[in-house]
Amino acid sequence: ARALGSRAVAGAAPERILPAPACIVLLSLPGGVELDDAAARGFARSLTDGDAASADRLVLSIGTPAAGLDELLGSVQEAIDLARGPVARGTRGPVLRRADDRPLMRLVTSLRDDHRLQRHGERMLAPLIEYDLARGGDLLDVLGAMLAHPGNRTAAAAASHLSRSVFYQRLGLIGDLLGVNLDDGETLTALHLALLVRRSAPVVE
């Protein structure tokens, strides 16, 4: 913060919000100063003190710039929602995520308390949730991997830690359970939205 000519307040995030050890930092920047990628990665490196193993586990999630308390609270929630997302297998850290690069996530965060959006997520994913709970399945994870690697199902299978043949079997089962065509763009967008809604849902104690 001092290097950027700014001030910062930091505090540990409760485990009910983020499962891994996490810290929430509020950074006040002077006018005209931005936390660009170089500054963000420099900040991340300072946290790990040159420890490569720690750097590989670090995820730095950055909410949108805020002016005022309401925007600040929204920005913090964006960062929390981003931090909850899985890290792709083989990724070398530190991982940098920005809400500005995830417009759909920003939309979900801004509407997270809208019951209509919540119902959409529950309705679309209910068959997969029920299947996974009853059989200890991984269909939600497979769906998430497919949506994270659109057009590259080889990479999606690798992210799911499955062979391509098993991955395609899972996709066939997902399509059958949901009664949808997983090659349809509108369907994929709706499923992506539903999955983001589920991942951003508040954790109940």
Coordinates of N, CA and C in Angstrom, one line a residue:
A1 N 0.8 -1.2 0.0 CA 0.0 0.0 0.0 C 0.9 1.3 0.0
R2 N 1.9 1.3 0.8 CA 2.8 2.4 0.9 C 3.5 2.7 -0.5
A3 N 3.8 1.6 -1.2 CA 4.5 1.7 -2.5 C 3.6 2.4 -3.5
L4 N 2.3 2.2 -3.3 CA 1.3 2.8 -4.2 C 0.8 4.1 -3.7
G5 N 1.3 4.6 -2.6 CA 0.9 5.9 -2.1 C -0.5 5.8 -1.5
S6 N -0.9 4.6 -1.0 CA -2.2 4.4 -0.5 C -2.2 3.9 0.9
R7 N -3.4 3.6 1.4 CA -3.6 3.0 2.7 C -4.4 1.7 2.6
A8 N -4.2 0.8 3.6 CA -4.9 -0.5 3.5 C -5.4 -0.9 4.9
V9 N -6.5 -1.6 4.9 CA -7.0 -2.3 6.1 C -7.2 -3.8 5.7
A10 N -6.7 -4.6 6.6 CA -6.8 -6.1 6.3 C -7.3 -6.8 7.5
G11 N -8.0 -7.9 7.2 CA -8.6 -8.8 8.2 C -8.8 -10.2 7.7
A12 N -8.7 -11.1 8.6 CA -8.9 -12.5 8.2 C -10.4 -12.8 7.8
A13 N -10.6 -13.5 6.8 CA -12.0 -13.9 6.4 C -12.4 -15.1 7.2
P14 N -13.7 -15.0 7.7 CA -14.2 -16.2 8.5 C -14.2 -17.4 7.6
E15 N -14.0 -18.6 8.3 CA -14.0 -19.8 7.5 C -15.4 -20.1 6.9
R16 N -16.4 -19.6 7.4 CA -17.8 -19.9 6.8 C -17.9 -19.1 5.5
I17 N -17.1 -18.1 5.2 CA -17.1 -17.4 4.0 C -16.2 -18.0 2.9
L18 N -15.0 -18.4 3.3 CA -14.0 -19.0 2.4 C -13.4 -20.2 3.2
P19 N -13.4 -21.4 2.6 CA -12.9 -22.5 3.3 C -11.4 -22.5 3.6
A20 N -10.6 -21.9 2.6 CA -9.2 -21.9 2.8 C -8.8 -20.6 3.6
P21 N -7.6 -20.7 4.3 CA -7.2 -19.4 5.0 C -7.2 -18.3 4.0
A22 N -7.8 -17.2 4.4 CA -8.0 -16.1 3.5 C -8.0 -14.8 4.2
C23 N -7.6 -13.7 3.5 CA -7.6 -12.4 4.1 C -8.3 -11.4 3.1
I24 N -9.1 -10.5 3.7 CA -9.8 -9.5 2.9 C -9.0 -8.2 3.1
V25 N -8.6 -7.5 2.0 CA -7.9 -6.3 2.1 C -8.7 -5.2 1.4
L26 N -8.8 -4.1 2.1 CA -9.5 -2.9 1.6 C -8.4 -1.9 1.3
L27 N -8.2 -1.5 0.0 CA -7.1 -0.7 -0.4 C -7.6 0.6 -0.9
S28 N -7.2 1.7 -0.3 CA -7.6 3.1 -0.7 C -6.5 3.7 -1.6
L29 N -6.8 3.9 -2.9 CA -5.8 4.4 -3.8 C -6.0 5.9 -4.1
P30 N -4.9 6.6 -4.3 CA -5.1 8.0 -4.7 C -5.7 8.2 -6.0
G31 N -6.3 9.3 -6.3 CA -6.9 9.5 -7.6 C -5.9 9.3 -8.8
G32 N -6.3 8.6 -9.8 CA -5.4 8.4 -11.0 C -4.5 7.2 -10.8
V33 N -4.5 6.5 -9.7 CA -3.6 5.4 -9.4 C -4.5 4.1 -9.6
E34 N -4.0 3.1 -10.3 CA -4.7 1.9 -10.5 C -3.9 0.7 -10.0
L35 N -4.6 -0.3 -9.5 CA -3.9 -1.6 -9.1 C -3.8 -2.4 -10.4
D36 N -2.8 -2.1 -11.2 CA -2.7 -2.9 -12.5 C -2.1 -4.3 -12.2
D37 N -1.9 -5.1 -13.2 CA -1.5 -6.5 -13.0 C -0.1 -6.5 -12.4
A38 N 0.8 -5.6 -12.9 CA 2.2 -5.6 -12.3 C 2.2 -5.3 -10.8
A39 N 1.4 -4.3 -10.4 CA 1.3 -4.0 -9.0 C 0.7 -5.1 -8.2
A40 N -0.4 -5.7 -8.8 CA -1.1 -6.8 -8.1 C -0.1 -8.0 -7.9
R41 N 0.6 -8.4 -8.9 CA 1.5 -9.5 -8.8 C 2.7 -9.2 -7.9
G42 N 3.1 -7.9 -7.9 CA 4.1 -7.5 -6.9 C 3.6 -7.7 -5.5
F43 N 2.4 -7.3 -5.2 CA 1.8 -7.5 -3.9 C 1.7 -9.0 -3.6
A44 N 1.3 -9.8 -4.5 CA 1.2 -11.2 -4.3 C 2.6 -11.8 -3.9
R45 N 3.6 -11.4 -4.6 CA 5.0 -11.9 -4.4 C 5.4 -11.5 -3.0
S46 N 5.1 -10.3 -2.5 CA 5.5 -9.8 -1.2 C 4.8 -10.7 -0.1
L47 N 3.6 -11.2 -0.4 CA 2.9 -12.0 0.6 C 3.6 -13.4 0.8
T48 N 4.2 -13.9 -0.3 CA 4.8 -15.3 -0.2 C 6.3 -15.2 0.2
D49 N 6.9 -14.0 0.2 CA 8.3 -13.9 0.6 C 9.2 -14.8 -0.2
G50 N 8.9 -15.0 -1.5 CA 9.8 -15.8 -2.3 C 9.6 -17.3 -2.2
D51 N 8.6 -17.7 -1.4 CA 8.4 -19.1 -1.3 C 7.5 -19.6 -2.5
A52 N 8.1 -20.4 -3.4 CA 7.4 -20.8 -4.6 C 6.2 -21.7 -4.3
A53 N 6.3 -22.5 -3.3 CA 5.2 -23.4 -2.9 C 4.0 -22.6 -2.5
S54 N 4.3 -21.6 -1.7 CA 3.2 -20.7 -1.2 C 2.6 -19.9 -2.3
A55 N 3.5 -19.4 -3.2 CA 3.0 -18.6 -4.4 C 2.0 -19.5 -5.2
D56 N 2.3 -20.8 -5.4 CA 1.5 -21.6 -6.2 C 0.1 -21.8 -5.6
R57 N 0.0 -21.6 -4.3 CA -1.3 -21.8 -3.7 C -2.1 -20.5 -3.5
L58 N -1.5 -19.4 -3.9 CA -2.1 -18.1 -3.6 C -3.1 -17.7 -4.7
V59 N -4.3 -17.3 -4.4 CA -5.3 -16.8 -5.3 C -5.6 -15.3 -4.9
L60 N -5.3 -14.4 -5.8 CA -5.6 -13.0 -5.5 C -6.8 -12.5 -6.3
S61 N -7.9 -12.3 -5.6 CA -9.2 -11.9 -6.3 C -9.4 -10.5 -6.0
I62 N -9.7 -9.7 -7.1 CA -9.8 -8.3 -7.0 C -11.2 -7.8 -7.5
G63 N -11.9 -7.2 -6.6 CA -13.2 -6.7 -7.0 C -13.1 -5.4 -7.8
T64 N -14.2 -4.9 -8.3 CA -14.2 -3.6 -9.1 C -13.9 -2.4 -8.2
P65 N -13.2 -1.4 -8.8 CA -13.0 -0.2 -8.0 C -14.3 0.4 -7.4
A66 N -14.3 0.9 -6.2 CA -15.5 1.4 -5.6 C -15.3 2.8 -5.1
A67 N -16.4 3.5 -5.1 CA -16.5 4.9 -4.6 C -17.7 4.9 -3.7
G68 N -17.5 4.9 -2.4 CA -18.7 4.8 -1.4 C -18.8 3.5 -0.8
L69 N -19.6 3.4 0.3 CA -19.7 2.2 1.1 C -20.4 1.1 0.3
D70 N -21.5 1.5 -0.3 CA -22.3 0.4 -1.0 C -21.5 -0.2 -2.1
E71 N -20.8 0.5 -2.9 CA -19.9 0.0 -3.9 C -18.8 -0.9 -3.3
L72 N -18.3 -0.4 -2.2 CA -17.2 -1.1 -1.5 C -17.7 -2.5 -1.1
L73 N -18.9 -2.6 -0.5 CA -19.4 -3.9 -0.1 C -19.7 -4.8 -1.2
G74 N -20.1 -4.2 -2.4 CA -20.3 -5.0 -3.6 C -19.0 -5.5 -4.1
S75 N -18.0 -4.7 -4.1 CA -16.6 -5.1 -4.5 C -16.1 -6.2 -3.7
V76 N -16.2 -6.1 -2.4 CA -15.8 -7.2 -1.5 C -16.5 -8.5 -1.8
Q77 N -17.8 -8.5 -2.0 CA -18.5 -9.7 -2.4 C -18.1 -10.3 -3.7
E78 N -17.8 -9.4 -4.7 CA -17.3 -9.9 -6.0 C -16.0 -10.7 -5.7
A79 N -15.1 -10.1 -4.9 CA -13.8 -10.7 -4.7 C -14.0 -12.1 -4.0
I80 N -14.9 -12.1 -3.0 CA -15.2 -13.4 -2.3 C -15.7 -14.4 -3.3
D81 N -16.7 -14.0 -4.2 CA -17.2 -15.0 -5.1 C -16.2 -15.5 -6.1
L82 N -15.3 -14.6 -6.5 CA -14.2 -15.0 -7.4 C -13.3 -16.0 -6.7
A83 N -13.0 -15.8 -5.4 CA -12.0 -16.6 -4.7 C -12.6 -18.0 -4.5
R84 N -13.9 -18.2 -4.5 CA -14.5 -19.5 -4.3 C -14.3 -20.4 -5.5
G85 N -14.0 -19.8 -6.7 CA -13.9 -20.7 -7.9 C -12.7 -21.6 -7.8
P86 N -12.8 -22.8 -8.4 CA -11.7 -23.8 -8.4 C -10.5 -23.3 -9.2
V87 N -9.4 -23.7 -8.8 CA -8.1 -23.5 -9.6 C -7.9 -24.6 -10.5
A88 N -7.7 -24.4 -11.8 CA -7.4 -25.4 -12.7 C -6.2 -26.3 -12.4
R89 N -6.3 -27.5 -12.6 CA -5.2 -28.4 -12.3 C -3.9 -28.0 -13.1
G90 N -2.8 -28.0 -12.4 CA -1.5 -27.7 -13.0 C -1.2 -26.2 -13.1
T91 N -2.1 -25.4 -12.6 CA -1.9 -23.9 -12.6 C -0.8 -23.5 -11.7
R92 N 0.1 -22.7 -12.1 CA 1.2 -22.2 -11.3 C 0.8 -20.8 -10.8
G93 N 0.9 -20.6 -9.5 CA 0.5 -19.3 -8.9 C 1.5 -18.3 -9.0
P94 N 1.2 -17.1 -8.4 CA -0.1 -16.8 -7.9 C -1.1 -16.6 -9.0
V95 N -2.4 -17.0 -8.7 CA -3.5 -16.8 -9.6 C -4.1 -15.4 -9.4
L96 N -4.2 -14.7 -10.5 CA -4.8 -13.3 -10.4 C -6.2 -13.4 -11.1
R97 N -7.2 -13.0 -10.3 CA -8.6 -12.9 -10.8 C -9.2 -11.5 -10.6
R98 N -9.8 -11.0 -11.6 CA -10.4 -9.7 -11.6 C -11.9 -9.7 -11.9
A99 N -12.7 -9.0 -11.1 CA -14.1 -9.0 -11.4 C -14.4 -8.3 -12.7
D100 N -13.6 -7.4 -13.1 CA -13.7 -6.7 -14.4 C -13.6 -7.6 -15.6
D101 N -12.9 -8.7 -15.4 CA -12.8 -9.7 -16.4 C -13.9 -10.8 -16.4
R102 N -14.8 -10.7 -15.5 CA -15.8 -11.7 -15.3 C -17.2 -11.0 -15.3
P103 N -17.7 -10.5 -16.4 CA -18.9 -9.8 -16.4 C -20.1 -10.6 -15.9
L104 N -20.2 -11.9 -16.2 CA -21.3 -12.7 -15.7 C -21.3 -12.8 -14.2
M105 N -20.1 -13.0 -13.7 CA -19.9 -13.1 -12.2 C -20.4 -11.8 -11.5
R106 N -20.0 -10.7 -12.1 CA -20.4 -9.4 -11.6 C -21.9 -9.3 -11.6
L107 N -22.6 -9.7 -12.6 CA -24.0 -9.7 -12.7 C -24.6 -10.5 -11.6
V108 N -24.1 -11.7 -11.4 CA -24.7 -12.6 -10.4 C -24.5 -12.0 -9.0
T109 N -23.3 -11.4 -8.8 CA -23.0 -10.9 -7.4 C -24.0 -9.7 -7.2
S110 N -24.3 -8.9 -8.2 CA -25.2 -7.7 -8.0 C -26.6 -8.2 -7.8
L111 N -27.0 -9.4 -8.3 CA -28.4 -9.8 -8.2 C -28.5 -11.0 -7.2
R112 N -27.5 -11.3 -6.4 CA -27.4 -12.5 -5.6 C -28.6 -12.7 -4.7
D113 N -29.3 -11.6 -4.2 CA -30.4 -11.7 -3.3 C -31.7 -11.7 -4.0
D114 N -31.7 -11.7 -5.3 CA -33.0 -11.8 -6.1 C -33.5 -13.2 -6.1
H115 N -34.7 -13.4 -5.6 CA -35.2 -14.8 -5.5 C -35.4 -15.4 -6.8
R116 N -35.7 -14.6 -7.8 CA -35.9 -15.1 -9.2 C -34.6 -15.8 -9.7
L117 N -33.5 -15.1 -9.5 CA -32.2 -15.7 -9.9 C -31.9 -17.0 -9.1
Q118 N -32.2 -17.0 -7.9 CA -31.9 -18.2 -7.0 C -32.8 -19.3 -7.5
R119 N -34.0 -19.1 -7.9 CA -34.9 -20.1 -8.3 C -34.4 -20.7 -9.7
H120 N -33.9 -19.8 -10.5 CA -33.3 -20.2 -11.8 C -32.2 -21.3 -11.6
G121 N -31.3 -20.9 -10.7 CA -30.2 -21.8 -10.4 C -30.7 -23.2 -9.8
E122 N -31.6 -23.1 -8.9 CA -32.1 -24.3 -8.2 C -32.9 -25.2 -9.3
R123 N -33.7 -24.6 -10.1 CA -34.5 -25.3 -11.0 C -33.6 -26.0 -12.1
M124 N -32.6 -25.3 -12.6 CA -31.8 -25.8 -13.7 C -30.9 -27.0 -13.2
L125 N -30.4 -26.8 -12.0 CA -29.4 -27.8 -11.5 C -29.9 -28.9 -10.6
A126 N -31.2 -28.8 -10.3 CA -31.8 -29.8 -9.3 C -31.5 -31.2 -9.6
P127 N -31.7 -31.7 -10.9 CA -31.4 -33.1 -11.2 C -30.0 -33.5 -10.9
L128 N -29.0 -32.6 -11.2 CA -27.6 -32.9 -11.0 C -27.3 -32.9 -9.5
I129 N -27.8 -32.0 -8.8 CA -27.6 -31.9 -7.3 C -28.1 -33.2 -6.7
E130 N -29.3 -33.6 -7.0 CA -30.0 -34.8 -6.5 C -29.2 -36.0 -6.8
Y131 N -28.7 -36.1 -8.1 CA -27.9 -37.3 -8.5 C -26.6 -37.3 -7.7
D132 N -25.9 -36.2 -7.6 CA -24.6 -36.2 -6.9 C -24.8 -36.6 -5.4
L133 N -25.8 -36.0 -4.8 CA -26.1 -36.3 -3.4 C -26.4 -37.8 -3.1
A134 N -27.2 -38.4 -4.0 CA -27.6 -39.8 -3.9 C -26.5 -40.8 -4.2
R135 N -25.6 -40.4 -5.1 CA -24.6 -41.4 -5.5 C -23.1 -40.9 -5.3
G136 N -23.0 -39.8 -4.6 CA -21.6 -39.3 -4.4 C -21.0 -39.0 -5.7
G137 N -21.8 -38.4 -6.6 CA -21.3 -38.1 -8.0 C -20.5 -36.8 -8.1
D138 N -20.1 -36.6 -9.3 CA -19.3 -35.4 -9.6 C -19.8 -34.6 -10.8
L139 N -21.1 -34.7 -11.1 CA -21.7 -34.1 -12.3 C -21.6 -32.6 -12.2
L140 N -21.8 -32.0 -11.1 CA -21.6 -30.5 -11.0 C -20.2 -30.1 -11.3
D141 N -19.2 -30.8 -10.8 CA -17.8 -30.5 -11.1 C -17.5 -30.7 -12.6
V142 N -18.1 -31.7 -13.2 CA -17.9 -32.0 -14.6 C -18.5 -30.9 -15.4
L143 N -19.7 -30.5 -15.1 CA -20.4 -29.4 -15.8 C -19.5 -28.1 -15.6
G144 N -19.0 -27.8 -14.4 CA -18.2 -26.6 -14.2 C -17.0 -26.6 -15.1
A145 N -16.3 -27.8 -15.2 CA -15.1 -27.9 -16.0 C -15.4 -27.7 -17.5
M146 N -16.6 -28.2 -18.0 CA -17.0 -28.0 -19.3 C -17.2 -26.5 -19.6
L147 N -17.9 -25.8 -18.7 CA -18.2 -24.4 -18.9 C -17.0 -23.5 -18.8
A148 N -16.0 -24.0 -18.0 CA -14.7 -23.3 -17.8 C -13.8 -23.4 -19.0
H149 N -14.0 -24.4 -19.9 CA -13.2 -24.7 -21.1 C -14.1 -24.8 -22.3
P150 N -14.9 -23.8 -22.6 CA -15.8 -23.9 -23.8 C -15.0 -24.2 -25.1
G151 N -15.5 -25.2 -25.8 CA -14.8 -25.5 -27.1 C -13.6 -26.3 -26.9
N152 N -13.2 -26.7 -25.7 CA -12.0 -27.5 -25.5 C -12.3 -28.6 -24.5
R153 N -12.9 -29.6 -24.9 CA -13.3 -30.7 -24.0 C -12.2 -31.6 -23.5
T154 N -11.1 -31.6 -24.3 CA -9.9 -32.3 -23.8 C -9.4 -31.6 -22.5
A155 N -9.3 -30.3 -22.6 CA -8.9 -29.5 -21.4 C -9.9 -29.7 -20.2
A156 N -11.2 -29.7 -20.6 CA -12.2 -29.8 -19.6 C -12.1 -31.2 -18.9
A157 N -11.8 -32.3 -19.7 CA -11.7 -33.6 -19.1 C -10.5 -33.6 -18.2
A158 N -9.4 -33.0 -18.6 CA -8.2 -32.9 -17.7 C -8.5 -32.2 -16.4
A159 N -9.2 -31.1 -16.5 CA -9.6 -30.3 -15.3 C -10.4 -31.2 -14.4
S160 N -11.2 -32.1 -14.9 CA -12.0 -33.0 -14.1 C -11.3 -34.2 -13.6
H161 N -10.0 -34.4 -14.0 CA -9.3 -35.5 -13.7 C -9.9 -36.8 -14.2
L162 N -10.5 -36.7 -15.4 CA -11.1 -37.9 -16.0 C -10.5 -38.1 -17.4
S163 N -10.6 -39.4 -17.8 CA -10.3 -39.7 -19.2 C -11.3 -39.1 -20.1
R164 N -11.0 -38.9 -21.4 CA -11.9 -38.2 -22.3 C -13.2 -39.1 -22.4
S165 N -13.0 -40.4 -22.5 CA -14.2 -41.3 -22.7 C -15.1 -41.2 -21.5
V166 N -14.6 -41.2 -20.3 CA -15.4 -41.1 -19.1 C -16.0 -39.7 -19.0
F167 N -15.3 -38.7 -19.4 CA -15.8 -37.3 -19.4 C -17.0 -37.2 -20.3
Y168 N -16.9 -37.8 -21.5 CA -18.0 -37.7 -22.5 C -19.2 -38.5 -22.0
Q169 N -19.0 -39.6 -21.2 CA -20.1 -40.4 -20.6 C -20.8 -39.5 -19.6
R170 N -20.0 -38.8 -18.8 CA -20.6 -37.9 -17.8 C -21.5 -36.8 -18.5
L171 N -20.9 -36.2 -19.6 CA -21.7 -35.2 -20.3 C -23.0 -35.7 -20.9
G172 N -22.9 -37.0 -21.4 CA -24.2 -37.6 -21.9 C -25.2 -37.8 -20.8
L173 N -24.7 -38.2 -19.6 CA -25.6 -38.3 -18.4 C -26.2 -37.0 -18.0
I174 N -25.4 -35.9 -18.0 CA -25.8 -34.6 -17.6 C -26.9 -34.1 -18.6
G175 N -26.7 -34.3 -19.9 CA -27.7 -33.9 -20.9 C -29.0 -34.7 -20.7
D176 N -28.9 -36.0 -20.4 CA -30.1 -36.8 -20.2 C -30.9 -36.3 -19.0
L177 N -30.1 -36.1 -17.9 CA -30.8 -35.7 -16.6 C -31.5 -34.4 -16.7
L178 N -30.8 -33.5 -17.4 CA -31.4 -32.1 -17.6 C -32.4 -32.0 -18.8
G179 N -32.3 -33.0 -19.7 CA -33.2 -32.9 -20.9 C -32.8 -31.7 -21.8
V180 N -31.5 -31.5 -21.9 CA -31.0 -30.3 -22.7 C -29.9 -30.8 -23.7
N181 N -29.7 -29.9 -24.7 CA -28.6 -30.1 -25.6 C -27.4 -29.3 -25.2
L182 N -26.3 -29.9 -24.8 CA -25.2 -29.2 -24.3 C -24.3 -28.6 -25.4
D183 N -24.8 -28.7 -26.6 CA -24.1 -27.9 -27.7 C -24.9 -26.6 -28.1
D184 N -26.0 -26.4 -27.3 CA -26.7 -25.2 -27.6 C -26.2 -24.0 -26.8
G185 N -25.9 -22.9 -27.4 CA -25.2 -21.8 -26.8 C -26.1 -21.2 -25.7
E186 N -27.4 -21.0 -25.9 CA -28.3 -20.4 -24.9 C -28.4 -21.3 -23.7
T187 N -28.5 -22.6 -23.9 CA -28.5 -23.5 -22.8 C -27.3 -23.5 -22.0
L188 N -26.1 -23.4 -22.6 CA -24.8 -23.3 -21.9 C -24.7 -22.0 -21.1
T189 N -25.2 -20.9 -21.6 CA -25.2 -19.7 -20.9 C -26.1 -19.8 -19.6
A190 N -27.3 -20.4 -19.8 CA -28.2 -20.5 -18.7 C -27.6 -21.4 -17.6
L191 N -26.9 -22.5 -18.0 CA -26.3 -23.4 -17.1 C -25.1 -22.7 -16.3
H192 N -24.4 -21.9 -17.1 CA -23.3 -21.2 -16.5 C -23.8 -20.2 -15.4
L193 N -24.9 -19.5 -15.8 CA -25.5 -18.6 -14.8 C -25.9 -19.3 -13.6
A194 N -26.6 -20.5 -13.8 CA -27.1 -21.3 -12.6 C -26.0 -21.7 -11.7
L195 N -24.9 -22.1 -12.3 CA -23.7 -22.6 -11.6 C -23.1 -21.5 -10.8
L196 N -23.0 -20.3 -11.4 CA -22.4 -19.2 -10.7 C -23.3 -18.8 -9.5
V197 N -24.6 -18.8 -9.7 CA -25.5 -18.5 -8.6 C -25.3 -19.5 -7.5
R198 N -25.2 -20.8 -7.8 CA -25.0 -21.8 -6.7 C -23.7 -21.5 -6.0
R199 N -22.6 -21.2 -6.7 CA -21.3 -21.0 -6.1 C -21.2 -19.8 -5.3
S200 N -22.0 -18.8 -5.6 CA -22.0 -17.5 -4.9 C -23.0 -17.4 -3.8
A201 N -23.8 -18.5 -3.6 CA -24.8 -18.5 -2.6 C -24.2 -18.3 -1.2
P202 N -24.8 -17.5 -0.3 CA -24.3 -17.3 1.0 C -24.2 -18.6 1.8
V203 N -23.1 -18.7 2.5 CA -22.9 -19.9 3.3 C -23.7 -19.8 4.6
V204 N -24.5 -20.8 4.9 CA -25.4 -20.8 6.1 C -24.7 -21.5 7.2
E205 N -24.6 -20.9 8.4 CA -24.0 -21.5 9.5 C -24.9 -22.6 10.1

